[in-house]
Amino acid sequence: AHFDGAAKPLSGRKVVVTSGPTVEPIDPVRFLANRSSGKQGHAIAAAAAAAGAEVTLVSGPVSLGDPAGVRTVHVETARQMLAAVEAALPADVAVMAAAVADWRPATETTAKMKKTPGSGPPALTLVENPDILATIGRHETLRPRLVVGFAAETNDLIANATGKLTRKGADWIVANDVSPATGVMGGDANTVRIVRADGVEDWPTLSKGDVAARLVAAIAEALSKADA
Ligand code: CTP
Ligand code: CA
């Protein structure tokens, strides 16, 4: 999106965006991770910057370059992502588009795990990662005015998204169907539904760049309404 100087709808606003996967080490050569290209989150960070916001993008490992005009913080684990998001507060808006690994191996071995003939595969014990969206959505002192989460689902889209909205203290959930047949995962298009406490808005299928521009426009409108 392009805005002329006077009309940049997010000037003076601070926005923090998470994007990409997190990766959780098992040993020095192996990790547990989610599938995420980072395309949608990076597009949102770029669109917010184009709209004049001061943007911090906290990203797990992706093959995309850092968006222009954005401060990008590179992290690997969910715990690092949470720390980087907290360090970016206070902010007016948080958009959590990252595919955070729900669990991490309970221990990271410093030596490479080896196959031991006759003893079979090792058991992997997992522990739950912190929920970044819920931590920010329920933050006691530094909660951004607008907290936006994502819900990528393969079934019961609205019920699952509404559950996440209330459980995590988010204002909006951007819900999308990521069933393999949709091609959303890794692809360039996205069909989203915006879930709020007062209802659901269906958006047409758009490029991830256009979803980002429309989301940023909706964010700017919500902030200016709240100010009025
Ligand atoms: N999220 C997060 N930190 C986590 C897990 C999720 O910030 N540890 C955020 C995601 O970035 C997204 C939203 O929460 O904005 C929903 O993520 P999702 O994985 O769909 O929700 P979960 O609560 O992990 O539920 P489940 O994976 O069981 O569907
Ligand atoms: Ca999850």
CSV table of C-alpha atoms and ligand atoms in Angstrom, one decimal:
chain,number,residue,atom,x,y,z
A,1,ALA,CA,0.0,0.0,0.0
A,2,HIS,CA,1.2,3.5,-0.7
A,3,PHE,CA,0.2,6.6,1.3
A,4,ASP,CA,1.3,10.2,0.9
A,5,GLY,CA,3.1,11.8,3.8
A,6,ALA,CA,0.1,13.6,5.3
A,7,ALA,CA,-2.2,10.6,5.0
A,8,LYS,CA,-0.1,7.8,6.6
A,9,PRO,CA,-2.8,6.3,8.9
A,10,LEU,CA,-0.4,4.7,11.4
A,11,SER,CA,2.2,7.5,11.9
A,12,GLY,CA,3.1,7.8,15.5
A,13,ARG,CA,1.9,4.3,16.3
A,14,LYS,CA,4.1,1.4,17.5
A,15,VAL,CA,3.4,-2.0,16.1
A,16,VAL,CA,4.9,-5.4,17.0
A,17,VAL,CA,4.5,-8.3,14.7
A,18,THR,CA,5.5,-12.0,15.1
A,19,SER,CA,6.1,-14.1,12.0
A,20,GLY,CA,7.5,-17.4,10.9
A,21,PRO,CA,8.0,-20.6,12.9
A,22,THR,CA,9.8,-21.1,16.1
A,23,VAL,CA,12.4,-23.9,16.2
A,24,GLU,CA,13.1,-25.8,19.4
A,25,PRO,CA,16.4,-27.7,19.7
A,26,ILE,CA,16.6,-31.4,20.5
A,27,ASP,CA,20.4,-31.6,20.2
A,28,PRO,CA,23.0,-29.6,18.3
A,29,VAL,CA,21.9,-31.0,15.0
A,30,ARG,CA,18.1,-31.5,15.3
A,31,PHE,CA,15.0,-29.5,16.1
A,32,LEU,CA,11.3,-29.5,16.4
A,33,ALA,CA,9.4,-26.8,14.4
A,34,ASN,CA,6.2,-25.7,12.7
A,35,ARG,CA,5.5,-25.2,9.1
A,36,SER,CA,5.4,-21.5,8.3
A,37,SER,CA,6.8,-19.5,5.4
A,38,GLY,CA,6.4,-16.1,7.3
A,39,LYS,CA,4.8,-14.6,4.1
A,40,GLN,CA,1.7,-13.3,5.9
A,41,GLY,CA,3.4,-12.0,9.0
A,42,HIS,CA,6.2,-10.3,7.0
A,43,ALA,CA,3.6,-8.7,4.7
A,44,ILE,CA,1.8,-7.3,7.7
A,45,ALA,CA,5.0,-5.8,9.1
A,46,ALA,CA,5.8,-4.3,5.7
A,47,ALA,CA,2.2,-2.9,5.3
A,48,ALA,CA,2.3,-1.4,8.8
A,49,ALA,CA,5.6,0.3,8.1
A,50,ALA,CA,4.2,1.6,4.7
A,51,ALA,CA,1.3,3.1,6.7
A,52,GLY,CA,3.8,5.0,8.8
A,53,ALA,CA,4.1,2.8,11.9
A,54,GLU,CA,7.2,2.2,13.9
A,55,VAL,CA,7.4,-1.6,13.4
A,56,THR,CA,9.3,-4.3,15.3
A,57,LEU,CA,9.1,-7.7,13.5
A,58,VAL,CA,10.1,-10.6,15.7
A,59,SER,CA,10.7,-13.5,13.3
A,60,GLY,CA,11.7,-17.2,13.5
A,61,PRO,CA,13.9,-18.6,10.8
A,62,VAL,CA,12.4,-18.0,7.3
A,63,SER,CA,13.8,-17.7,3.8
A,64,LEU,CA,12.4,-14.2,3.3
A,65,GLY,CA,14.6,-11.1,3.6
A,66,ASP,CA,13.9,-8.5,6.3
A,67,PRO,CA,11.2,-6.0,5.1
A,68,ALA,CA,12.3,-2.5,4.3
A,69,GLY,CA,11.7,0.1,7.0
A,70,VAL,CA,11.1,-2.4,9.7
A,71,ARG,CA,13.2,-3.3,12.8
A,72,THR,CA,13.6,-7.1,12.5
A,73,VAL,CA,14.6,-9.2,15.5
A,74,HIS,CA,15.6,-12.7,14.6
A,75,VAL,CA,14.9,-15.5,17.1
A,76,GLU,CA,14.7,-19.2,17.2
A,77,THR,CA,12.7,-20.5,20.1
A,78,ALA,CA,9.3,-19.5,21.6
A,79,ARG,CA,11.0,-18.3,24.7
A,80,GLN,CA,13.3,-16.0,22.7
A,81,MET,CA,10.3,-14.8,20.7
A,82,LEU,CA,8.3,-13.9,23.9
A,83,ALA,CA,11.3,-12.1,25.4
A,84,ALA,CA,11.8,-10.1,22.1
A,85,VAL,CA,8.1,-9.2,22.0
A,86,GLU,CA,8.1,-8.1,25.7
A,87,ALA,CA,11.2,-6.0,25.0
A,88,ALA,CA,9.3,-4.2,22.2
A,89,LEU,CA,6.6,-3.0,24.6
A,90,PRO,CA,5.0,-0.6,25.1
A,91,ALA,CA,3.2,-0.8,21.7
A,92,ASP,CA,-0.1,0.4,20.4
A,93,VAL,CA,-0.8,-2.8,18.4
A,94,ALA,CA,0.4,-6.4,18.5
A,95,VAL,CA,-0.2,-8.8,15.7
A,96,MET,CA,0.8,-12.4,16.4
A,97,ALA,CA,1.2,-14.2,13.1
A,98,ALA,CA,3.9,-16.6,14.1
A,99,ALA,CA,3.5,-20.4,14.1
A,100,VAL,CA,4.8,-21.0,17.6
A,101,ALA,CA,5.9,-24.5,18.5
A,102,ASP,CA,3.4,-25.5,21.2
A,103,TRP,CA,6.0,-27.8,22.9
A,104,ARG,CA,9.8,-28.0,23.2
A,105,PRO,CA,12.0,-30.9,24.2
A,106,ALA,CA,12.3,-31.0,28.0
A,107,THR,CA,16.1,-31.1,27.7
A,108,GLU,CA,18.5,-30.1,25.0
A,109,THR,CA,21.5,-32.4,24.9
A,110,THR,CA,24.8,-30.7,24.3
A,111,ALA,CA,26.1,-33.8,22.5
A,112,LYS,CA,24.6,-35.2,19.4
A,113,MET,CA,22.3,-38.1,20.1
A,114,LYS,CA,23.6,-41.3,18.5
A,115,LYS,CA,21.9,-44.4,17.2
A,116,THR,CA,22.7,-47.2,19.6
A,117,PRO,CA,22.4,-50.6,17.9
A,118,GLY,CA,19.8,-52.7,19.6
A,119,SER,CA,18.4,-50.0,21.9
A,120,GLY,CA,15.8,-48.5,19.5
A,121,PRO,CA,14.8,-44.8,19.1
A,122,PRO,CA,15.1,-42.4,22.0
A,123,ALA,CA,11.9,-41.1,23.7
A,124,LEU,CA,11.4,-37.4,23.3
A,125,THR,CA,9.9,-35.8,26.4
A,126,LEU,CA,8.1,-32.5,25.7
A,127,VAL,CA,7.1,-29.5,27.8
A,128,GLU,CA,4.7,-26.7,26.9
A,129,ASN,CA,6.0,-23.4,25.6
A,130,PRO,CA,4.8,-20.1,26.8
A,131,ASP,CA,1.8,-18.7,24.9
A,132,ILE,CA,3.1,-15.3,23.5
A,133,LEU,CA,-0.4,-14.1,22.4
A,134,ALA,CA,-2.0,-15.0,25.7
A,135,THR,CA,0.8,-13.4,27.7
A,136,ILE,CA,0.5,-10.1,25.7
A,137,GLY,CA,-3.3,-10.2,25.5
A,138,ARG,CA,-3.5,-10.5,29.3
A,139,HIS,CA,-0.5,-8.3,30.2
A,140,GLU,CA,-1.3,-6.5,33.4
A,141,THR,CA,0.7,-3.3,32.7
A,142,LEU,CA,1.7,-3.1,29.0
A,143,ARG,CA,-1.2,-4.6,27.1
A,144,PRO,CA,-1.3,-3.0,23.6
A,145,ARG,CA,-4.6,-1.3,22.8
A,146,LEU,CA,-5.2,-3.7,20.0
A,147,VAL,CA,-4.1,-7.3,20.2
A,148,VAL,CA,-4.6,-9.4,17.0
A,149,GLY,CA,-4.0,-13.2,16.9
A,150,PHE,CA,-4.3,-15.8,14.1
A,151,ALA,CA,-6.0,-19.1,14.1
A,152,ALA,CA,-4.9,-21.5,11.4
A,153,GLU,CA,-7.3,-24.4,11.5
A,154,THR,CA,-8.2,-27.5,9.5
A,155,ASN,CA,-11.7,-27.9,11.1
A,156,ASP,CA,-14.3,-26.1,13.2
A,157,LEU,CA,-12.7,-22.8,12.2
A,158,ILE,CA,-15.1,-20.3,13.9
A,159,ALA,CA,-15.6,-22.3,17.1
A,160,ASN,CA,-11.8,-22.8,17.5
A,161,ALA,CA,-11.1,-19.1,16.6
A,162,THR,CA,-13.7,-17.8,19.1
A,163,GLY,CA,-12.2,-20.1,21.8
A,164,LYS,CA,-8.8,-18.6,21.1
A,165,LEU,CA,-10.2,-15.0,21.2
A,166,THR,CA,-11.5,-15.4,24.7
A,167,ARG,CA,-8.9,-17.7,26.1
A,168,LYS,CA,-6.0,-15.5,25.0
A,169,GLY,CA,-7.5,-12.1,25.6
A,170,ALA,CA,-7.2,-11.0,22.0
A,171,ASP,CA,-9.4,-8.3,20.4
A,172,TRP,CA,-9.4,-9.9,16.9
A,173,ILE,CA,-8.5,-13.3,15.6
A,174,VAL,CA,-7.7,-13.6,11.9
A,175,ALA,CA,-9.0,-17.1,11.2
A,176,ASN,CA,-8.1,-19.2,8.2
A,177,ASP,CA,-8.6,-22.7,6.8
A,178,VAL,CA,-5.3,-24.3,6.2
A,179,SER,CA,-6.5,-27.7,5.0
A,180,PRO,CA,-3.9,-29.0,2.5
A,181,ALA,CA,-6.4,-28.6,-0.4
A,182,THR,CA,-6.6,-24.8,0.1
A,183,GLY,CA,-2.9,-24.2,-0.7
A,184,VAL,CA,-2.7,-21.5,1.9
A,185,MET,CA,0.3,-23.0,3.6
A,186,GLY,CA,3.4,-21.7,1.8
A,187,GLY,CA,1.2,-20.2,-1.0
A,188,ASP,CA,0.6,-16.5,-1.9
A,189,ALA,CA,-3.2,-16.3,-1.3
A,190,ASN,CA,-5.3,-16.4,1.8
A,191,THR,CA,-9.0,-16.5,2.6
A,192,VAL,CA,-9.5,-15.1,6.1
A,193,ARG,CA,-12.4,-14.4,8.4
A,194,ILE,CA,-12.0,-11.7,11.1
A,195,VAL,CA,-13.4,-13.0,14.4
A,196,ARG,CA,-14.3,-10.3,17.0
A,197,ALA,CA,-16.4,-10.5,20.2
A,198,ASP,CA,-19.3,-8.9,18.3
A,199,GLY,CA,-19.2,-11.0,15.2
A,200,VAL,CA,-17.4,-12.5,12.2
A,201,GLU,CA,-16.4,-10.7,9.0
A,202,ASP,CA,-15.7,-12.7,5.9
A,203,TRP,CA,-13.0,-11.4,3.5
A,204,PRO,CA,-12.7,-12.5,-0.1
A,205,THR,CA,-9.7,-14.5,-1.2
A,206,LEU,CA,-6.8,-12.1,-1.5
A,207,SER,CA,-3.0,-12.2,-1.9
A,208,LYS,CA,-1.2,-12.2,1.4
A,209,GLY,CA,0.0,-8.7,0.6
A,210,ASP,CA,-3.6,-7.5,0.2
A,211,VAL,CA,-4.8,-9.3,3.4
A,212,ALA,CA,-1.9,-7.4,5.1
A,213,ALA,CA,-3.0,-4.0,3.6
A,214,ARG,CA,-6.6,-4.5,4.5
A,215,LEU,CA,-5.7,-5.6,8.0
A,216,VAL,CA,-3.5,-2.6,8.5
A,217,ALA,CA,-6.3,-0.3,7.2
A,218,ALA,CA,-8.7,-1.9,9.7
A,219,ILE,CA,-6.2,-1.5,12.5
A,220,ALA,CA,-5.7,2.2,11.7
A,221,GLU,CA,-9.5,2.7,11.6
A,222,ALA,CA,-10.0,1.0,15.0
A,223,LEU,CA,-7.3,3.1,16.6
A,224,SER,CA,-8.6,6.4,15.2
A,225,LYS,CA,-12.2,5.5,16.3
A,226,ALA,CA,-11.0,4.7,19.8
A,227,ASP,CA,-9.2,8.1,19.9
A,228,ALA,CA,-12.2,10.0,18.7
B,1,CTP,N1,0.5,-18.4,19.8
B,1,CTP,C1,1.5,-17.8,20.6
B,1,CTP,N2,2.2,-18.6,21.4
B,1,CTP,C2,2.0,-19.9,21.4
B,1,CTP,C3,1.1,-20.6,20.6
B,1,CTP,C4,0.3,-19.7,19.8
B,1,CTP,O1,1.6,-16.6,20.5
B,1,CTP,N3,2.8,-20.7,22.3
B,1,CTP,C5,-0.4,-17.5,19.0
B,1,CTP,C6,-0.2,-17.7,17.5
B,1,CTP,O2,0.8,-16.8,17.0
B,1,CTP,C7,-1.6,-17.3,17.0
B,1,CTP,C8,-2.5,-17.8,18.0
B,1,CTP,O3,-1.7,-17.9,19.2
B,1,CTP,O4,-1.7,-15.9,16.9
B,1,CTP,C9,-3.2,-19.1,17.8
B,1,CTP,O5,-2.2,-20.1,17.6
B,1,CTP,P1,-2.6,-21.6,17.5
B,1,CTP,O6,-1.4,-22.5,17.3
B,1,CTP,O7,-3.7,-21.7,16.5
B,1,CTP,O8,-3.3,-21.8,19.0
B,1,CTP,P2,-3.0,-22.7,20.1
B,1,CTP,O9,-3.5,-22.1,21.4
B,1,CTP,O10,-1.6,-23.2,20.2
B,1,CTP,O11,-4.0,-24.0,19.9
B,1,CTP,P3,-3.8,-25.3,18.9
B,1,CTP,O12,-2.4,-25.3,18.3
B,1,CTP,O13,-4.0,-26.4,19.9
B,1,CTP,O14,-4.9,-25.2,17.9
B,2,CA,CA,-0.5,-24.1,18.4
